[in-house]
Amino acid sequence: MGYRFELRDANIVAYLSRWLTEEPPRLTGEDVQRFLGSLQNAESNLISADPSWIYRVSQTAMESRERYGLELQAGPYQPLDGATVEHALSGLRDIFSEFDLCILPVGLDERNVRMYSWLRDAAYSSGSNAIVLMPSPIGDSESLQIFDPLPPIKAIADNPEIWPGVLFWAKGKGEAFVPAAHAEELFIQLSREFDHGVEALSAVMDKYNSTLDGVRSNQILHLSDLHFGTDEAQHHEAYFETWLGHILPAMDRVVITGDVFDSTREVDFWAFDRFYRALSNACPKDPILVPGNHDQRVYGLKFGKLGEDTRFLSRIAFHPGVLADDDLRCVFLLFNSSEGQDFARGEVSIDQRRRVATQLLTEYKRSPQIAEYSRIALVHHHPIPYSPQEARPIQKGLKGLFMGNEKYIEMRDSEEFLKWCAKRDVPLILHGHKHLPRHRLEGIFENGRFLREITAVGCGASLGKGTGRLAYNVVKWHPEAERWSAKFFSGPIDGSEFSEDFVTLYRGTLENRPG
């Protein structure tokens, strides 16, 4: 069997196809209605030699859309409660979970004619044993964004270097994400086990995984807004540090995007130094840190010179600049967005951009190879303003985004900073400041001319200030693959669990231009 669908619905399909008892992913009424509508278009979206199966799927989708239409329309842009999603998709789940094997290609485009031909043949030949999920081709510069990714979908984000590839997963357990060139070979091996059940399929995938020559991707742990000196930091730090100790061995670098302290009047240097040493001891290299407004202003606020205090900057000897990491094949551009402006506002001044550009050119002359490295900008303030339309929080446990008054916390002249990053071919900016995890992909233009796309990834308050949840991000990429993923994690302050709330995989190029 086969099903053509939009790649953004991959997580819904994963939920339908697994018989395990799992909570449904966060979906809006619009998401569910659009998905059900796509299944009603039977002739163009469903592939089978059995017309009765096509009719059954389309009829179930139509009946579900009619039965739950009012509930879906009540919250078109807000996440629905899990029970509503479960009920609306229950009929389709009965159908999709009948298959022992699911096959999902990702990262393909119109040029992969032979692969699409093979997938069509596999859809017909697999019969009732497997379903081939065929996402519509999308442009190379688009990104995959999914809330609450299920285990098969996590495998995509865990291996950005494999794109384009094909993901296989069994109904109950086991998955294999393999390069597209290996997919047909693995399918032949799996098809021999169709009559032997899910356990046999899982065993084949486990064995095949062990034979792949995997290339390890680089991983960055992104923390922000620790606010040492607060009760939250004091109460949560021991648990958070212990948790990070379990994941840090897999990380290549740690970055902290500001607001290490809560106030320059209550700087808890001892607590931060101990936390910093713990990160350094557990990771191959020292963390990279840029300061925030709370690190150089009394309680994060100043007016003119009143409230300004740069003791922390002196202690860490921070200066805007360039840090090249040859092991990661990455250049970090470090900015202090709090050196000017009043209140809690920020700005990256013309002088600061010029200083960083000068150092970048100097480093090119000293080490020409770094001109080919990926570039990541680190800054505290959010470079892309928040808008009222952002009402769907990335982090679990938050009922909605608190917009506040951007006037007093914004990053001034952010458009000029984004243009500078675009001209310097910086595809990724990591930031903090708002205490809310955030992902934004924006096209940057100047005088109507397209410069490039830039993604801004914001980390929540890592030690939970004001949110009641601990947060961190993991950014993963392989330079040669020109793909990267960002995964957003959060956990309640009682230490019960950390969950992967959101994943995005950028499919564009990280190839850099010198100069």
Coordinates of C-alpha atoms in Angstrom, one line a residue:
M1 CA 0.0 0.0 0.0
G2 CA 1.0 3.6 -0.4
Y3 CA 0.1 7.1 0.8
R4 CA 1.2 10.4 -0.6
F5 CA 1.2 13.2 2.0
E6 CA 3.0 16.4 3.1
L7 CA 6.2 15.8 5.1
R8 CA 5.0 18.1 7.9
D9 CA 2.4 15.4 8.7
A10 CA 5.1 12.7 9.2
N11 CA 4.6 12.7 12.9
I12 CA 0.8 12.2 12.5
V13 CA 1.4 9.2 10.3
A14 CA 3.9 7.8 12.8
Y15 CA 1.3 8.1 15.5
L16 CA -1.3 6.3 13.4
S17 CA 1.0 3.5 12.4
R18 CA 2.2 2.4 15.9
W19 CA 0.0 0.2 18.0
L20 CA 1.8 1.2 21.2
T21 CA -0.2 3.3 23.6
E22 CA 1.2 6.8 23.1
E23 CA -0.2 10.2 23.7
P24 CA -1.1 11.9 20.4
P25 CA 1.2 14.7 19.3
R26 CA 0.2 18.3 19.8
L27 CA -2.0 19.3 16.8
T28 CA -4.3 22.2 16.1
G29 CA -7.7 21.9 14.6
E30 CA -6.4 23.2 11.4
D31 CA -3.7 20.4 11.3
V32 CA -6.2 17.7 11.8
Q33 CA -8.7 19.0 9.3
R34 CA -6.1 19.5 6.7
F35 CA -4.8 15.9 7.3
L36 CA -8.2 14.4 7.1
G37 CA -9.0 16.4 4.0
S38 CA -5.9 15.0 2.2
L39 CA -7.1 11.4 2.9
Q40 CA -10.4 12.1 1.3
N41 CA -8.7 12.8 -2.0
A42 CA -8.3 9.1 -2.6
E43 CA -7.4 8.9 -6.2
S44 CA -4.3 11.1 -6.0
N45 CA -3.1 10.3 -2.5
L46 CA -3.6 6.6 -1.9
I47 CA -1.9 3.7 -3.8
S48 CA -3.2 0.2 -3.7
A49 CA -4.1 -2.7 -5.9
D50 CA -7.2 -3.1 -3.6
P51 CA -9.8 -0.5 -4.4
S52 CA -11.7 -1.4 -1.2
W53 CA -8.8 -0.3 1.0
I54 CA -8.7 3.1 -0.7
Y55 CA -12.4 3.5 -0.2
R56 CA -12.2 2.5 3.4
V57 CA -9.5 5.0 4.2
S58 CA -11.2 7.9 2.4
Q59 CA -14.6 7.1 3.9
T60 CA -13.1 6.9 7.4
A61 CA -11.4 10.3 7.0
M62 CA -14.6 11.9 5.7
E63 CA -16.7 10.5 8.5
S64 CA -14.2 11.6 11.1
R65 CA -14.1 15.1 9.6
E66 CA -17.8 15.4 9.7
R67 CA -18.2 13.9 13.2
Y68 CA -15.5 16.1 14.9
G69 CA -15.8 19.2 12.6
L70 CA -17.2 21.5 15.3
E71 CA -14.5 20.5 17.8
L72 CA -11.8 21.0 15.3
Q73 CA -13.1 24.4 14.2
A74 CA -13.3 25.6 17.9
G75 CA -9.5 25.7 18.1
P76 CA -8.1 26.0 14.6
Y77 CA -4.8 27.6 15.7
Q78 CA -4.5 26.4 19.3
P79 CA -3.3 22.9 20.3
L80 CA -6.3 20.6 20.8
D81 CA -6.5 18.5 24.0
G82 CA -5.2 15.0 23.5
A83 CA -8.6 13.3 23.8
T84 CA -10.0 15.3 20.9
V85 CA -7.0 14.4 18.7
E86 CA -7.2 10.7 19.7
H87 CA -10.9 10.5 18.9
A88 CA -10.6 12.3 15.6
L89 CA -7.8 10.0 14.4
S90 CA -9.0 6.7 16.1
G91 CA -10.6 5.3 12.9
L92 CA -7.6 5.9 10.8
R93 CA -5.3 4.5 13.5
D94 CA -7.2 1.2 13.3
I95 CA -6.4 1.1 9.5
F96 CA -2.8 2.3 9.5
S97 CA -1.7 0.1 12.5
E98 CA -2.7 -3.0 10.5
F99 CA 0.7 -2.8 8.7
D100 CA 3.7 -4.4 10.3
L101 CA 6.1 -2.1 8.4
C102 CA 6.2 1.6 7.5
I103 CA 8.6 3.1 4.9
L104 CA 9.1 6.9 4.8
P105 CA 11.6 8.6 2.4
V106 CA 12.8 12.1 3.5
G107 CA 14.8 14.7 1.8
L108 CA 13.9 13.6 -1.8
D109 CA 13.0 16.1 -4.5
E110 CA 11.8 15.9 -8.1
R111 CA 15.2 14.9 -9.3
N112 CA 15.0 11.5 -7.5
V113 CA 12.9 10.0 -10.3
R114 CA 14.3 6.4 -9.9
M115 CA 13.7 6.5 -6.2
Y116 CA 10.1 7.5 -6.6
S117 CA 9.6 4.8 -9.2
W118 CA 10.9 2.2 -6.8
L119 CA 8.8 3.5 -3.9
R120 CA 5.7 3.2 -6.1
D121 CA 6.6 -0.4 -7.0
A122 CA 7.2 -1.2 -3.3
A123 CA 3.8 0.3 -2.4
Y124 CA 2.0 -2.1 -4.8
S125 CA 4.2 -5.2 -4.1
S126 CA 4.1 -4.9 -0.3
G127 CA 0.3 -5.5 -0.2
S128 CA -1.1 -5.6 3.3
N129 CA 2.3 -6.2 4.9
A130 CA 3.7 -2.7 4.6
I131 CA 2.7 0.9 3.8
V132 CA 5.0 3.2 1.8
L133 CA 4.6 6.8 3.0
M134 CA 5.5 9.2 0.1
P135 CA 5.9 12.8 1.2
S136 CA 5.4 15.5 -1.4
P137 CA 8.8 16.8 -2.6
I138 CA 9.7 20.1 -1.0
G139 CA 12.4 22.6 -1.8
D140 CA 16.0 22.2 -0.5
S141 CA 15.7 25.4 1.5
E142 CA 12.7 24.4 3.6
S143 CA 12.7 23.0 7.1
L144 CA 10.9 20.2 8.8
Q145 CA 9.2 21.3 12.0
I146 CA 7.4 18.8 14.3
F147 CA 5.9 19.1 17.8
D148 CA 6.3 16.1 20.2
P149 CA 8.2 13.9 17.7
L150 CA 7.6 10.2 18.1
P151 CA 10.5 7.7 18.1
P152 CA 10.6 7.0 14.4
I153 CA 10.6 10.7 13.6
K154 CA 13.3 11.4 16.2
A155 CA 15.6 9.2 14.1
I156 CA 15.4 11.7 11.3
A157 CA 16.5 14.6 13.4
D158 CA 19.2 12.4 15.1
N159 CA 20.9 11.8 11.7
P160 CA 20.9 14.9 9.6
E161 CA 23.9 13.7 7.7
I162 CA 21.9 10.8 6.2
W163 CA 19.4 13.1 4.3
P164 CA 18.2 12.2 1.7
G165 CA 17.3 8.8 3.3
V166 CA 14.6 6.3 4.0
L167 CA 13.2 5.6 7.4
F168 CA 11.8 2.1 8.2
W169 CA 10.0 1.3 11.3
A170 CA 8.1 -1.7 12.6
K171 CA 4.6 -1.4 14.1
G172 CA 5.7 -2.1 17.7
K173 CA 9.4 -1.4 17.9
G174 CA 12.5 -0.9 16.0
E175 CA 13.5 1.6 13.3
A176 CA 16.3 2.1 10.8
F177 CA 17.1 5.4 9.0
V178 CA 19.4 4.6 6.0
P179 CA 20.8 6.5 3.1
A180 CA 18.6 6.4 0.1
A181 CA 21.1 4.3 -1.8
H182 CA 20.7 1.5 0.8
A183 CA 16.9 1.6 1.0
E184 CA 16.1 -0.9 -1.8
E185 CA 18.6 -3.5 -0.4
L186 CA 17.1 -3.2 3.1
F187 CA 13.5 -3.5 1.7
I188 CA 14.4 -6.8 -0.1
Q189 CA 15.7 -8.2 3.2
L190 CA 12.6 -7.1 5.1
S191 CA 10.2 -8.4 2.5
R192 CA 11.6 -11.9 3.1
E193 CA 10.4 -11.7 6.7
F194 CA 6.8 -10.4 6.1
D195 CA 5.4 -13.8 7.1
H196 CA 7.4 -14.0 10.3
G197 CA 5.9 -11.0 12.2
V198 CA 7.1 -7.7 13.7
E199 CA 9.9 -9.3 15.8
A200 CA 11.6 -10.7 12.7
L201 CA 11.4 -7.3 11.0
S202 CA 12.9 -5.6 14.0
A203 CA 15.7 -8.1 14.1
V204 CA 16.6 -7.4 10.5
M205 CA 16.6 -3.6 11.1
D206 CA 18.8 -4.0 14.2
K207 CA 21.3 -6.1 12.3
Y208 CA 21.3 -3.7 9.3
N209 CA 21.9 -0.7 11.6
S210 CA 25.0 -2.3 13.0
T211 CA 26.5 -2.7 9.4
L212 CA 26.1 1.0 8.4
D213 CA 29.2 3.1 8.6
G214 CA 27.7 5.9 10.6
V215 CA 29.4 9.3 10.6
R216 CA 28.9 11.0 13.9
S217 CA 27.4 14.5 13.7
N218 CA 28.6 17.4 15.7
Q219 CA 26.4 18.3 18.7
I220 CA 26.1 21.6 20.6
L221 CA 24.3 21.9 23.9
H222 CA 22.5 25.3 24.1
L223 CA 21.7 26.8 27.5
S224 CA 20.5 30.2 28.4
D225 CA 19.1 32.5 31.1
L226 CA 20.4 30.6 34.1
H227 CA 19.9 33.5 36.5
F228 CA 22.2 32.4 39.3
G229 CA 21.3 34.3 42.4
T230 CA 17.6 33.4 42.3
D231 CA 15.8 30.9 44.4
E232 CA 15.0 28.9 41.2
A233 CA 18.7 28.6 40.3
Q234 CA 19.6 27.5 43.9
H235 CA 16.8 24.9 44.1
H236 CA 17.1 23.4 40.6
E237 CA 20.8 23.6 39.8
A238 CA 21.9 20.3 41.5
Y239 CA 19.3 18.3 39.6
F240 CA 19.9 20.0 36.3
E241 CA 23.7 19.7 36.5
T242 CA 23.3 16.0 37.3
W243 CA 21.0 15.5 34.3
L244 CA 23.4 17.3 32.0
G245 CA 26.1 15.0 33.3
H246 CA 24.4 12.1 31.5
I247 CA 24.1 13.9 28.1
L248 CA 27.3 15.9 28.1
P249 CA 29.7 13.1 27.0
A250 CA 27.8 13.1 23.7
M251 CA 28.2 16.8 23.2
D252 CA 31.1 18.5 21.4
R253 CA 30.5 22.0 22.7
V254 CA 28.3 24.0 25.2
V255 CA 27.1 27.5 24.5
I256 CA 25.4 29.8 27.0
T257 CA 23.5 32.7 25.5
G258 CA 23.5 35.2 28.4
D259 CA 21.8 36.1 31.6
V260 CA 24.1 33.9 33.6
F261 CA 23.2 36.0 36.7
D262 CA 20.0 37.6 37.8
S263 CA 21.5 40.9 39.1
T264 CA 24.9 42.4 39.3
R265 CA 24.0 43.3 42.9
E266 CA 23.7 39.7 43.9
V267 CA 26.3 38.0 41.7
D268 CA 26.7 34.4 42.8
F269 CA 30.2 33.9 41.3
W270 CA 30.8 30.7 43.3
A271 CA 27.7 28.9 42.1
F272 CA 28.3 29.8 38.5
D273 CA 32.0 28.9 38.7
R274 CA 31.2 25.5 40.0
F275 CA 28.5 25.0 37.3
Y276 CA 30.9 26.2 34.6
R277 CA 33.7 23.8 35.8
A278 CA 31.2 20.9 35.8
L279 CA 30.4 21.6 32.2
S280 CA 34.1 22.0 31.3
N281 CA 35.0 18.7 33.0
A282 CA 32.3 16.7 31.2
C283 CA 32.8 18.2 27.7
P284 CA 36.0 18.2 25.6
K285 CA 36.2 22.0 25.5
D286 CA 35.2 24.9 27.6
P287 CA 31.7 26.4 27.2
I288 CA 31.3 29.4 25.0
L289 CA 29.5 32.3 26.7
V290 CA 28.0 35.6 25.6
P291 CA 26.6 38.0 28.2
G292 CA 23.0 39.2 28.7
N293 CA 21.4 42.3 30.1
H294 CA 21.2 40.8 33.6
D295 CA 25.0 40.2 33.5
Q296 CA 25.8 43.9 33.2
R297 CA 22.8 45.8 34.5
V298 CA 21.2 45.9 38.0
Y299 CA 18.4 43.4 37.8
G300 CA 18.7 43.6 34.0
L301 CA 17.7 47.2 33.7
K302 CA 19.6 50.5 33.3
F303 CA 18.9 54.0 32.2
G304 CA 21.8 55.9 30.8
K305 CA 24.7 55.0 33.2
L306 CA 22.3 54.4 36.1
G307 CA 22.2 50.6 36.7
E308 CA 25.3 49.8 34.6
D309 CA 27.7 47.3 36.2
T310 CA 30.3 45.4 34.1
R311 CA 32.1 43.4 36.8
F312 CA 31.0 40.1 35.2
L313 CA 32.3 41.1 31.8
S314 CA 35.7 41.9 33.4
R315 CA 35.8 38.6 35.2
I316 CA 35.3 36.5 32.1
A317 CA 37.3 39.0 29.9
F318 CA 34.5 38.9 27.3
H319 CA 34.9 40.8 24.0
P320 CA 32.9 40.5 20.8
G321 CA 34.8 38.4 18.4
V322 CA 35.4 35.1 16.5
L323 CA 36.1 31.6 17.8
A324 CA 37.0 28.9 15.3
D325 CA 36.6 25.3 16.2
D326 CA 38.6 23.1 13.8
D327 CA 37.1 19.9 15.2
L328 CA 33.5 21.0 14.6
R329 CA 34.5 22.9 11.4
C330 CA 32.5 25.8 12.7
V331 CA 33.1 29.5 13.4
F332 CA 31.2 31.0 16.3
L333 CA 30.6 34.8 16.0
L334 CA 30.2 36.2 19.5
F335 CA 28.2 39.4 20.2
N336 CA 27.3 41.4 23.3
S337 CA 23.8 42.7 22.5
S338 CA 23.5 44.5 25.9
E339 CA 26.4 46.9 25.7
G340 CA 24.0 49.8 24.7
Q341 CA 20.4 50.8 25.0
D342 CA 18.3 51.3 28.1
F343 CA 15.8 49.2 30.2
A344 CA 16.1 45.6 29.1
R345 CA 16.6 46.4 25.4
G346 CA 19.5 45.3 23.3
E347 CA 21.4 46.2 20.2
V348 CA 24.4 45.0 18.2
S349 CA 26.0 48.3 17.2
I350 CA 27.7 49.1 13.9
D351 CA 31.0 49.3 15.7
Q352 CA 30.5 45.8 17.2
R353 CA 29.6 44.3 13.8
R354 CA 32.6 46.0 12.2
R355 CA 34.9 44.6 14.9
V356 CA 33.7 41.1 14.5
A357 CA 34.0 41.4 10.7
T358 CA 37.6 42.7 11.0
Q359 CA 38.5 39.8 13.2
L360 CA 36.8 37.3 10.9
L361 CA 38.9 38.6 7.9
T362 CA 42.0 38.4 10.1
E363 CA 41.3 34.8 11.0
Y364 CA 40.8 34.0 7.3
K365 CA 44.3 35.2 6.5
R366 CA 45.8 33.3 9.4
S367 CA 43.8 30.1 8.7
P368 CA 42.4 30.1 5.2
Q369 CA 40.5 26.8 5.8
I370 CA 38.0 28.4 8.2
A371 CA 36.5 30.3 5.3
E372 CA 34.7 27.0 4.5
Y373 CA 33.5 26.4 8.0
S374 CA 29.9 26.7 9.1
R375 CA 29.0 29.9 10.9
I376 CA 26.9 30.3 14.0
A377 CA 26.1 33.7 15.6
L378 CA 25.6 33.8 19.4
V379 CA 23.7 36.7 20.9
H380 CA 21.5 37.2 24.0
H381 CA 18.5 39.2 22.7
H382 CA 16.1 37.7 20.2
P383 CA 17.0 39.1 16.7
I384 CA 13.5 38.4 15.2
P385 CA 10.7 40.2 17.0
Y386 CA 7.9 38.3 18.6
S387 CA 4.4 38.7 17.0
P388 CA 0.9 38.1 18.4
Q389 CA 0.5 35.2 15.9
E390 CA 3.0 33.1 17.8
A391 CA 0.4 31.6 20.1
R392 CA 1.6 27.9 19.9
P393 CA 4.3 27.4 22.6
I394 CA 7.2 25.1 21.8
Q395 CA 7.7 24.2 25.4
K396 CA 5.3 21.8 27.0
G397 CA 3.5 23.1 30.1
L398 CA 3.1 26.6 28.8
K399 CA -0.5 27.7 28.1
G400 CA 0.5 30.4 25.7
L401 CA 3.3 32.9 24.9
F402 CA 3.5 35.9 27.1
M403 CA 4.4 38.6 24.6
G404 CA 4.9 41.4 27.2
N405 CA 5.8 44.9 25.9
E406 CA 8.5 44.4 23.2
K407 CA 9.2 48.1 23.4
Y408 CA 11.3 47.7 26.6
I409 CA 13.0 44.3 25.9
E410 CA 13.4 44.3 22.1
M411 CA 16.6 44.1 20.1
R412 CA 16.9 47.5 18.4
D413 CA 18.0 47.6 14.8
S414 CA 17.6 43.8 14.5
E415 CA 17.0 44.1 10.8
E416 CA 20.5 45.5 10.3
F417 CA 22.0 42.7 12.4
L418 CA 20.1 40.1 10.4
K419 CA 21.3 41.6 7.1
W420 CA 24.8 41.6 8.4
C421 CA 24.5 37.9 9.2
A422 CA 22.9 37.1 5.8
K423 CA 25.8 38.9 4.0
R424 CA 28.3 37.0 6.1
D425 CA 26.4 33.8 5.2
V426 CA 25.4 33.0 8.8
P427 CA 22.5 30.5 8.5
L428 CA 22.0 30.0 12.3
I429 CA 21.6 32.4 15.3
L430 CA 21.4 31.0 18.8
H431 CA 19.9 33.3 21.5
G432 CA 18.0 33.5 24.7
H433 CA 16.4 36.5 26.6
K434 CA 12.7 35.8 26.5
H435 CA 12.8 32.6 28.7
L436 CA 10.8 30.9 25.9
P437 CA 12.1 28.2 23.5
R438 CA 11.7 29.5 20.0
H439 CA 12.3 28.6 16.4
R440 CA 11.9 31.1 13.5
L441 CA 13.0 30.7 9.9
E442 CA 13.1 34.0 8.0
G443 CA 14.0 35.1 4.5
I444 CA 16.3 38.1 4.7
F445 CA 16.0 40.8 2.0
E446 CA 17.7 44.1 1.2
N447 CA 16.1 46.6 -1.2
G448 CA 13.9 43.8 -2.5
R449 CA 16.9 41.5 -3.2
F450 CA 16.9 38.1 -1.4
L451 CA 20.1 37.5 0.6
R452 CA 19.5 34.2 2.3
E453 CA 17.4 32.4 4.9
I454 CA 18.4 32.6 8.6
T455 CA 17.1 30.5 11.4
A456 CA 16.9 31.9 14.9
V457 CA 16.9 29.2 17.7
G458 CA 16.0 30.5 21.2
C459 CA 16.5 28.6 24.4
G460 CA 14.2 28.8 27.3
A461 CA 15.2 29.6 30.9
S462 CA 17.5 26.6 31.6
L463 CA 17.0 26.7 35.4
G464 CA 13.3 27.5 35.1
K465 CA 13.1 31.2 36.1
G466 CA 9.5 32.3 35.7
T467 CA 8.4 29.2 33.7
G468 CA 8.3 26.3 36.1
R469 CA 10.2 24.1 33.6
L470 CA 13.9 23.5 32.9
A471 CA 15.0 23.9 29.3
Y472 CA 17.9 23.2 26.9
N473 CA 18.4 22.7 23.2
V474 CA 20.6 20.4 21.2
V475 CA 21.8 21.5 17.8
K476 CA 23.3 18.8 15.6
W477 CA 24.9 18.8 12.2
H478 CA 27.5 17.3 10.0
P479 CA 29.5 19.9 7.9
E480 CA 29.8 17.7 4.9
A481 CA 26.1 16.9 4.8
E482 CA 25.0 20.5 4.8
R483 CA 22.0 19.6 7.1
W484 CA 21.4 20.4 10.7
S485 CA 18.7 19.8 13.3
A486 CA 17.6 21.6 16.5
K487 CA 15.9 19.7 19.2
F488 CA 14.1 21.5 22.1
F489 CA 13.9 19.7 25.5
S490 CA 12.1 20.7 28.7
G491 CA 11.3 19.1 32.0
P492 CA 9.2 20.0 35.1
I493 CA 11.1 21.3 38.1
D494 CA 10.1 18.3 40.2
G495 CA 12.6 16.2 38.3
S496 CA 10.1 13.7 36.9
E497 CA 11.3 13.7 33.2
F498 CA 12.7 15.6 30.3
S499 CA 10.7 15.5 27.0
E500 CA 11.6 16.4 23.5
D501 CA 9.0 19.1 22.8
F502 CA 9.9 20.1 19.3
V503 CA 12.3 19.3 16.5
T504 CA 13.3 21.1 13.3
L505 CA 15.5 20.0 10.5
Y506 CA 16.9 22.5 8.1
R507 CA 17.4 21.2 4.6
G508 CA 19.3 24.1 3.1
T509 CA 23.0 24.6 2.6
L510 CA 25.5 25.5 5.3
E511 CA 28.2 26.1 2.6
N512 CA 29.9 29.4 3.2
R513 CA 31.3 32.0 1.0
P514 CA 34.7 33.6 1.9
G515 CA 34.7 37.2 2.8

